């Protein structure tokens, strides 16, 4: 059974009697432990697809099974609980609270847990260690560089030990060196068994994944594995 399975997924937005189709006839599956990049130009529907897969939006039509469970019949509260327990998000804009410490930012998903435990401090420490940010735990997020902020955002995504991490343009606001560090962290998480779904418009970023789904005008135009790759010291990805 696939971790994610969608069939004939569609999404249409309506505004003042104007209909805009963002997705149409999208079908694919993702197995546990995969690293998949969803790639496409601006307006292609890739972010809409990520929002649906991440339970942030509902599709207009089609079927979405998460670990074999049809999510269509779940209430908004049930979706929120499922999202908090099983999904982590990393966004281009980091979305950190500026006047809050690194530890407190990472703790945020735990505050929504209906069954908080006394082990939160350990979970926060483990998440920060996974992204090599333990030494900055007491700093305010406003004191961090862009690359450090994104690493904290990844730690926040990991703190609830989710099944899937969605990364939406995670290198978009970073220089090439910081972007490479972030992609190496995501690769390491995948190597340890975490399922990663990356959304990007950049080929060089998508090629860090193991499979690329290309979306154009709301439709999947290709779904192919990434050839074996070697990352050079300067961050260039060489396909073999």
JSON list of N, CA and C in Angstrom, two decimals, residues 138-195:
[
{"chain": "A", "resi": 138, "resn": "UNK", "atom": "N", "xyz": [19.29, 29.21, 21.90]},
{"chain": "A", "resi": 138, "resn": "UNK", "atom": "CA", "xyz": [18.80, 30.29, 22.76]},
{"chain": "A", "resi": 138, "resn": "UNK", "atom": "C", "xyz": [18.74, 31.64, 22.03]},
{"chain": "A", "resi": 139, "resn": "UNK", "atom": "N", "xyz": [19.17, 31.67, 20.79]},
{"chain": "A", "resi": 139, "resn": "UNK", "atom": "CA", "xyz": [19.15, 32.91, 20.02]},
{"chain": "A", "resi": 139, "resn": "UNK", "atom": "C", "xyz": [17.73, 33.17, 19.50]},
{"chain": "A", "resi": 140, "resn": "UNK", "atom": "N", "xyz": [17.44, 34.46, 19.28]},
{"chain": "A", "resi": 140, "resn": "UNK", "atom": "CA", "xyz": [16.18, 34.81, 18.63]},
{"chain": "A", "resi": 140, "resn": "UNK", "atom": "C", "xyz": [16.33, 34.55, 17.13]},
{"chain": "A", "resi": 141, "resn": "UNK", "atom": "N", "xyz": [15.22, 34.19, 16.49]},
{"chain": "A", "resi": 141, "resn": "UNK", "atom": "CA", "xyz": [15.29, 33.87, 15.07]},
{"chain": "A", "resi": 141, "resn": "UNK", "atom": "C", "xyz": [15.71, 35.07, 14.23]},
{"chain": "A", "resi": 142, "resn": "UNK", "atom": "N", "xyz": [15.46, 36.28, 14.74]},
{"chain": "A", "resi": 142, "resn": "UNK", "atom": "CA", "xyz": [15.85, 37.50, 14.02]},
{"chain": "A", "resi": 142, "resn": "UNK", "atom": "C", "xyz": [17.37, 37.67, 13.98]},
{"chain": "A", "resi": 143, "resn": "UNK", "atom": "N", "xyz": [18.09, 36.90, 14.79]},
{"chain": "A", "resi": 143, "resn": "UNK", "atom": "CA", "xyz": [19.56, 36.99, 14.84]},
{"chain": "A", "resi": 143, "resn": "UNK", "atom": "C", "xyz": [20.22, 35.99, 13.90]},
{"chain": "A", "resi": 144, "resn": "UNK", "atom": "N", "xyz": [19.44, 35.23, 13.17]},
{"chain": "A", "resi": 144, "resn": "UNK", "atom": "CA", "xyz": [19.99, 34.16, 12.34]},
{"chain": "A", "resi": 144, "resn": "UNK", "atom": "C", "xyz": [20.14, 34.58, 10.88]},
{"chain": "A", "resi": 145, "resn": "UNK", "atom": "N", "xyz": [21.04, 33.91, 10.18]},
{"chain": "A", "resi": 145, "resn": "UNK", "atom": "CA", "xyz": [21.15, 34.09, 8.73]},
{"chain": "A", "resi": 145, "resn": "UNK", "atom": "C", "xyz": [20.01, 33.35, 8.05]},
{"chain": "A", "resi": 146, "resn": "UNK", "atom": "N", "xyz": [19.85, 33.59, 6.75]},
{"chain": "A", "resi": 146, "resn": "UNK", "atom": "CA", "xyz": [18.79, 32.92, 6.01]},
{"chain": "A", "resi": 146, "resn": "UNK", "atom": "C", "xyz": [18.92, 31.41, 6.04]},
{"chain": "A", "resi": 147, "resn": "UNK", "atom": "N", "xyz": [20.14, 30.92, 5.85]},
{"chain": "A", "resi": 147, "resn": "UNK", "atom": "CA", "xyz": [20.35, 29.47, 5.88]},
{"chain": "A", "resi": 147, "resn": "UNK", "atom": "C", "xyz": [20.05, 28.88, 7.24]},
{"chain": "A", "resi": 148, "resn": "UNK", "atom": "N", "xyz": [20.42, 29.60, 8.31]},
{"chain": "A", "resi": 148, "resn": "UNK", "atom": "CA", "xyz": [20.13, 29.12, 9.66]},
{"chain": "A", "resi": 148, "resn": "UNK", "atom": "C", "xyz": [18.62, 29.11, 9.92]},
{"chain": "A", "resi": 149, "resn": "UNK", "atom": "N", "xyz": [17.93, 30.14, 9.44]},
{"chain": "A", "resi": 149, "resn": "UNK", "atom": "CA", "xyz": [16.48, 30.18, 9.62]},
{"chain": "A", "resi": 149, "resn": "UNK", "atom": "C", "xyz": [15.81, 28.97, 8.95]},
{"chain": "A", "resi": 150, "resn": "UNK", "atom": "N", "xyz": [16.29, 28.62, 7.76]},
{"chain": "A", "resi": 150, "resn": "UNK", "atom": "CA", "xyz": [15.67, 27.48, 7.08]},
{"chain": "A", "resi": 150, "resn": "UNK", "atom": "C", "xyz": [15.98, 26.18, 7.80]},
{"chain": "A", "resi": 151, "resn": "UNK", "atom": "N", "xyz": [17.16, 26.06, 8.39]},
{"chain": "A", "resi": 151, "resn": "UNK", "atom": "CA", "xyz": [17.49, 24.87, 9.16]},
{"chain": "A", "resi": 151, "resn": "UNK", "atom": "C", "xyz": [16.60, 24.76, 10.41]},
{"chain": "A", "resi": 152, "resn": "UNK", "atom": "N", "xyz": [16.30, 25.91, 11.03]},
{"chain": "A", "resi": 152, "resn": "UNK", "atom": "CA", "xyz": [15.37, 25.90, 12.16]},
{"chain": "A", "resi": 152, "resn": "UNK", "atom": "C", "xyz": [13.98, 25.50, 11.69]},
{"chain": "A", "resi": 153, "resn": "UNK", "atom": "N", "xyz": [13.59, 25.99, 10.53]},
{"chain": "A", "resi": 153, "resn": "UNK", "atom": "CA", "xyz": [12.28, 25.62, 9.97]},
{"chain": "A", "resi": 153, "resn": "UNK", "atom": "C", "xyz": [12.20, 24.12, 9.72]},
{"chain": "A", "resi": 154, "resn": "UNK", "atom": "N", "xyz": [13.30, 23.52, 9.28]},
{"chain": "A", "resi": 154, "resn": "UNK", "atom": "CA", "xyz": [13.32, 22.07, 9.08]},
{"chain": "A", "resi": 154, "resn": "UNK", "atom": "C", "xyz": [13.20, 21.35, 10.42]},
{"chain": "A", "resi": 155, "resn": "UNK", "atom": "N", "xyz": [13.92, 21.86, 11.44]},
{"chain": "A", "resi": 155, "resn": "UNK", "atom": "CA", "xyz": [13.82, 21.27, 12.78]},
{"chain": "A", "resi": 155, "resn": "UNK", "atom": "C", "xyz": [12.38, 21.33, 13.29]},
{"chain": "A", "resi": 156, "resn": "UNK", "atom": "N", "xyz": [11.72, 22.46, 13.06]},
{"chain": "A", "resi": 156, "resn": "UNK", "atom": "CA", "xyz": [10.32, 22.59, 13.47]},
{"chain": "A", "resi": 156, "resn": "UNK", "atom": "C", "xyz": [9.44, 21.57, 12.75]},
{"chain": "A", "resi": 157, "resn": "UNK", "atom": "N", "xyz": [9.74, 21.32, 11.48]},
{"chain": "A", "resi": 157, "resn": "UNK", "atom": "CA", "xyz": [8.98, 20.34, 10.71]},
{"chain": "A", "resi": 157, "resn": "UNK", "atom": "C", "xyz": [9.20, 18.92, 11.22]},
{"chain": "A", "resi": 158, "resn": "UNK", "atom": "N", "xyz": [10.35, 18.68, 11.85]},
{"chain": "A", "resi": 158, "resn": "UNK", "atom": "CA", "xyz": [10.70, 17.34, 12.31]},
{"chain": "A", "resi": 158, "resn": "UNK", "atom": "C", "xyz": [10.25, 17.02, 13.72]},
{"chain": "A", "resi": 159, "resn": "UNK", "atom": "N", "xyz": [9.92, 18.05, 14.52]},
{"chain": "A", "resi": 159, "resn": "UNK", "atom": "CA", "xyz": [9.78, 17.86, 15.96]},
{"chain": "A", "resi": 159, "resn": "UNK", "atom": "C", "xyz": [8.65, 16.90, 16.33]},
{"chain": "A", "resi": 160, "resn": "UNK", "atom": "N", "xyz": [7.65, 16.77, 15.50]},
{"chain": "A", "resi": 160, "resn": "UNK", "atom": "CA", "xyz": [6.56, 15.82, 15.77]},
{"chain": "A", "resi": 160, "resn": "UNK", "atom": "C", "xyz": [6.80, 14.46, 15.12]},
{"chain": "A", "resi": 161, "resn": "UNK", "atom": "N", "xyz": [8.01, 14.26, 14.61]},
{"chain": "A", "resi": 161, "resn": "UNK", "atom": "CA", "xyz": [8.37, 12.99, 13.97]},
{"chain": "A", "resi": 161, "resn": "UNK", "atom": "C", "xyz": [7.37, 12.60, 12.88]},
{"chain": "A", "resi": 162, "resn": "UNK", "atom": "N", "xyz": [7.17, 13.48, 11.88]},
{"chain": "A", "resi": 162, "resn": "UNK", "atom": "CA", "xyz": [6.14, 13.22, 10.86]},
{"chain": "A", "resi": 162, "resn": "UNK", "atom": "C", "xyz": [6.56, 12.13, 9.89]},
{"chain": "A", "resi": 163, "resn": "UNK", "atom": "N", "xyz": [5.56, 11.54, 9.24]},
{"chain": "A", "resi": 163, "resn": "UNK", "atom": "CA", "xyz": [5.82, 10.55, 8.19]},
{"chain": "A", "resi": 163, "resn": "UNK", "atom": "C", "xyz": [6.35, 11.21, 6.92]},
{"chain": "A", "resi": 164, "resn": "UNK", "atom": "N", "xyz": [5.87, 12.44, 6.66]},
{"chain": "A", "resi": 164, "resn": "UNK", "atom": "CA", "xyz": [6.20, 13.12, 5.41]},
{"chain": "A", "resi": 164, "resn": "UNK", "atom": "C", "xyz": [6.65, 14.55, 5.72]},
{"chain": "A", "resi": 165, "resn": "UNK", "atom": "N", "xyz": [7.71, 14.99, 5.04]},
{"chain": "A", "resi": 165, "resn": "UNK", "atom": "CA", "xyz": [8.12, 16.40, 5.09]},
{"chain": "A", "resi": 165, "resn": "UNK", "atom": "C", "xyz": [7.91, 17.01, 3.72]},
{"chain": "A", "resi": 166, "resn": "UNK", "atom": "N", "xyz": [7.09, 18.07, 3.66]},
{"chain": "A", "resi": 166, "resn": "UNK", "atom": "CA", "xyz": [6.88, 18.83, 2.44]},
{"chain": "A", "resi": 166, "resn": "UNK", "atom": "C", "xyz": [7.77, 20.07, 2.48]},
{"chain": "A", "resi": 167, "resn": "UNK", "atom": "N", "xyz": [8.54, 20.28, 1.43]},
{"chain": "A", "resi": 167, "resn": "UNK", "atom": "CA", "xyz": [9.41, 21.45, 1.35]},
{"chain": "A", "resi": 167, "resn": "UNK", "atom": "C", "xyz": [9.05, 22.25, 0.11]},
{"chain": "A", "resi": 168, "resn": "UNK", "atom": "N", "xyz": [8.49, 23.44, 0.31]},
{"chain": "A", "resi": 168, "resn": "UNK", "atom": "CA", "xyz": [8.02, 24.29, -0.79]},
{"chain": "A", "resi": 168, "resn": "UNK", "atom": "C", "xyz": [9.05, 25.36, -1.09]},
{"chain": "A", "resi": 169, "resn": "UNK", "atom": "N", "xyz": [9.78, 25.20, -2.20]},
{"chain": "A", "resi": 169, "resn": "UNK", "atom": "CA", "xyz": [10.85, 26.13, -2.60]},
{"chain": "A", "resi": 169, "resn": "UNK", "atom": "C", "xyz": [11.78, 26.44, -1.42]},
{"chain": "A", "resi": 170, "resn": "UNK", "atom": "N", "xyz": [12.35, 25.43, -0.76]},
{"chain": "A", "resi": 170, "resn": "UNK", "atom": "CA", "xyz": [13.12, 25.67, 0.47]},
{"chain": "A", "resi": 170, "resn": "UNK", "atom": "C", "xyz": [14.41, 26.43, 0.27]},
{"chain": "A", "resi": 171, "resn": "UNK", "atom": "N", "xyz": [14.90, 26.51, -0.97]},
{"chain": "A", "resi": 171, "resn": "UNK", "atom": "CA", "xyz": [16.15, 27.24, -1.24]},
{"chain": "A", "resi": 171, "resn": "UNK", "atom": "C", "xyz": [15.90, 28.57, -1.94]},
{"chain": "A", "resi": 172, "resn": "UNK", "atom": "N", "xyz": [14.64, 28.94, -2.11]},
{"chain": "A", "resi": 172, "resn": "UNK", "atom": "CA", "xyz": [14.29, 30.11, -2.92]},
{"chain": "A", "resi": 172, "resn": "UNK", "atom": "C", "xyz": [14.83, 31.42, -2.38]},
{"chain": "A", "resi": 173, "resn": "UNK", "atom": "N", "xyz": [14.99, 31.55, -1.06]},
{"chain": "A", "resi": 173, "resn": "UNK", "atom": "CA", "xyz": [15.48, 32.80, -0.46]},
{"chain": "A", "resi": 173, "resn": "UNK", "atom": "C", "xyz": [16.93, 32.70, 0.01]},
{"chain": "A", "resi": 174, "resn": "UNK", "atom": "N", "xyz": [17.65, 31.68, -0.47]},
{"chain": "A", "resi": 174, "resn": "UNK", "atom": "CA", "xyz": [18.99, 31.42, 0.03]},
{"chain": "A", "resi": 174, "resn": "UNK", "atom": "C", "xyz": [20.05, 31.58, -1.06]},
{"chain": "A", "resi": 175, "resn": "UNK", "atom": "N", "xyz": [21.27, 31.90, -0.63]},
{"chain": "A", "resi": 175, "resn": "UNK", "atom": "CA", "xyz": [22.39, 31.87, -1.57]},
{"chain": "A", "resi": 175, "resn": "UNK", "atom": "C", "xyz": [22.73, 30.42, -1.88]},
{"chain": "A", "resi": 176, "resn": "UNK", "atom": "N", "xyz": [23.58, 30.21, -2.87]},
{"chain": "A", "resi": 176, "resn": "UNK", "atom": "CA", "xyz": [23.84, 28.86, -3.35]},
{"chain": "A", "resi": 176, "resn": "UNK", "atom": "C", "xyz": [24.46, 27.96, -2.28]},
{"chain": "A", "resi": 177, "resn": "UNK", "atom": "N", "xyz": [25.36, 28.51, -1.46]},
{"chain": "A", "resi": 177, "resn": "UNK", "atom": "CA", "xyz": [26.01, 27.71, -0.42]},
{"chain": "A", "resi": 177, "resn": "UNK", "atom": "C", "xyz": [24.99, 27.27, 0.64]},
{"chain": "A", "resi": 178, "resn": "UNK", "atom": "N", "xyz": [24.17, 28.21, 1.11]},
{"chain": "A", "resi": 178, "resn": "UNK", "atom": "CA", "xyz": [23.15, 27.88, 2.12]},
{"chain": "A", "resi": 178, "resn": "UNK", "atom": "C", "xyz": [22.11, 26.93, 1.54]},
{"chain": "A", "resi": 179, "resn": "UNK", "atom": "N", "xyz": [21.77, 27.15, 0.27]},
{"chain": "A", "resi": 179, "resn": "UNK", "atom": "CA", "xyz": [20.80, 26.27, -0.38]},
{"chain": "A", "resi": 179, "resn": "UNK", "atom": "C", "xyz": [21.30, 24.84, -0.46]},
{"chain": "A", "resi": 180, "resn": "UNK", "atom": "N", "xyz": [22.59, 24.69, -0.75]},
{"chain": "A", "resi": 180, "resn": "UNK", "atom": "CA", "xyz": [23.18, 23.35, -0.83]},
{"chain": "A", "resi": 180, "resn": "UNK", "atom": "C", "xyz": [23.16, 22.67, 0.54]},
{"chain": "A", "resi": 181, "resn": "UNK", "atom": "N", "xyz": [23.44, 23.44, 1.61]},
{"chain": "A", "resi": 181, "resn": "UNK", "atom": "CA", "xyz": [23.39, 22.89, 2.96]},
{"chain": "A", "resi": 181, "resn": "UNK", "atom": "C", "xyz": [21.99, 22.37, 3.29]},
{"chain": "A", "resi": 182, "resn": "UNK", "atom": "N", "xyz": [20.98, 23.14, 2.91]},
{"chain": "A", "resi": 182, "resn": "UNK", "atom": "CA", "xyz": [19.60, 22.73, 3.17]},
{"chain": "A", "resi": 182, "resn": "UNK", "atom": "C", "xyz": [19.25, 21.46, 2.39]},
{"chain": "A", "resi": 183, "resn": "UNK", "atom": "N", "xyz": [19.67, 21.39, 1.14]},
{"chain": "A", "resi": 183, "resn": "UNK", "atom": "CA", "xyz": [19.36, 20.20, 0.34]},
{"chain": "A", "resi": 183, "resn": "UNK", "atom": "C", "xyz": [20.09, 18.97, 0.86]},
{"chain": "A", "resi": 184, "resn": "UNK", "atom": "N", "xyz": [21.30, 19.17, 1.38]},
{"chain": "A", "resi": 184, "resn": "UNK", "atom": "CA", "xyz": [22.03, 18.03, 1.95]},
{"chain": "A", "resi": 184, "resn": "UNK", "atom": "C", "xyz": [21.33, 17.53, 3.22]},
{"chain": "A", "resi": 185, "resn": "UNK", "atom": "N", "xyz": [20.76, 18.45, 4.00]},
{"chain": "A", "resi": 185, "resn": "UNK", "atom": "CA", "xyz": [20.00, 18.04, 5.18]},
{"chain": "A", "resi": 185, "resn": "UNK", "atom": "C", "xyz": [18.78, 17.21, 4.76]},
{"chain": "A", "resi": 186, "resn": "UNK", "atom": "N", "xyz": [18.07, 17.69, 3.74]},
{"chain": "A", "resi": 186, "resn": "UNK", "atom": "CA", "xyz": [16.90, 16.95, 3.26]},
{"chain": "A", "resi": 186, "resn": "UNK", "atom": "C", "xyz": [17.30, 15.58, 2.72]},
{"chain": "A", "resi": 187, "resn": "UNK", "atom": "N", "xyz": [18.43, 15.53, 2.02]},
{"chain": "A", "resi": 187, "resn": "UNK", "atom": "CA", "xyz": [18.90, 14.24, 1.52]},
{"chain": "A", "resi": 187, "resn": "UNK", "atom": "C", "xyz": [19.25, 13.30, 2.68]},
{"chain": "A", "resi": 188, "resn": "UNK", "atom": "N", "xyz": [19.87, 13.84, 3.73]},
{"chain": "A", "resi": 188, "resn": "UNK", "atom": "CA", "xyz": [20.21, 13.03, 4.89]},
{"chain": "A", "resi": 188, "resn": "UNK", "atom": "C", "xyz": [18.98, 12.49, 5.58]},
{"chain": "A", "resi": 189, "resn": "UNK", "atom": "N", "xyz": [17.94, 13.32, 5.67]},
{"chain": "A", "resi": 189, "resn": "UNK", "atom": "CA", "xyz": [16.68, 12.87, 6.27]},
{"chain": "A", "resi": 189, "resn": "UNK", "atom": "C", "xyz": [16.07, 11.74, 5.45]},
{"chain": "A", "resi": 190, "resn": "UNK", "atom": "N", "xyz": [16.15, 11.88, 4.14]},
{"chain": "A", "resi": 190, "resn": "UNK", "atom": "CA", "xyz": [15.63, 10.82, 3.27]},
{"chain": "A", "resi": 190, "resn": "UNK", "atom": "C", "xyz": [16.46, 9.55, 3.40]},
{"chain": "A", "resi": 191, "resn": "UNK", "atom": "N", "xyz": [17.77, 9.70, 3.50]},
{"chain": "A", "resi": 191, "resn": "UNK", "atom": "CA", "xyz": [18.64, 8.52, 3.65]},
{"chain": "A", "resi": 191, "resn": "UNK", "atom": "C", "xyz": [18.33, 7.76, 4.94]},
{"chain": "A", "resi": 192, "resn": "UNK", "atom": "N", "xyz": [17.81, 8.49, 5.93]},
{"chain": "A", "resi": 192, "resn": "UNK", "atom": "CA", "xyz": [17.47, 7.83, 7.20]},
{"chain": "A", "resi": 192, "resn": "UNK", "atom": "C", "xyz": [16.04, 7.27, 7.20]},
{"chain": "A", "resi": 193, "resn": "UNK", "atom": "N", "xyz": [15.35, 7.38, 6.05]},
{"chain": "A", "resi": 193, "resn": "UNK", "atom": "CA", "xyz": [14.04, 6.76, 5.91]},
{"chain": "A", "resi": 193, "resn": "UNK", "atom": "C", "xyz": [12.86, 7.70, 5.84]},
{"chain": "A", "resi": 194, "resn": "UNK", "atom": "N", "xyz": [13.12, 9.01, 5.94]},
{"chain": "A", "resi": 194, "resn": "UNK", "atom": "CA", "xyz": [12.02, 9.97, 5.92]},
{"chain": "A", "resi": 194, "resn": "UNK", "atom": "C", "xyz": [11.52, 10.19, 4.49]},
{"chain": "A", "resi": 195, "resn": "UNK", "atom": "N", "xyz": [10.22, 10.30, 4.31]},
{"chain": "A", "resi": 195, "resn": "UNK", "atom": "CA", "xyz": [9.64, 10.61, 3.00]},
{"chain": "A", "resi": 195, "resn": "UNK", "atom": "C", "xyz": [9.68, 12.12, 2.80]}
]
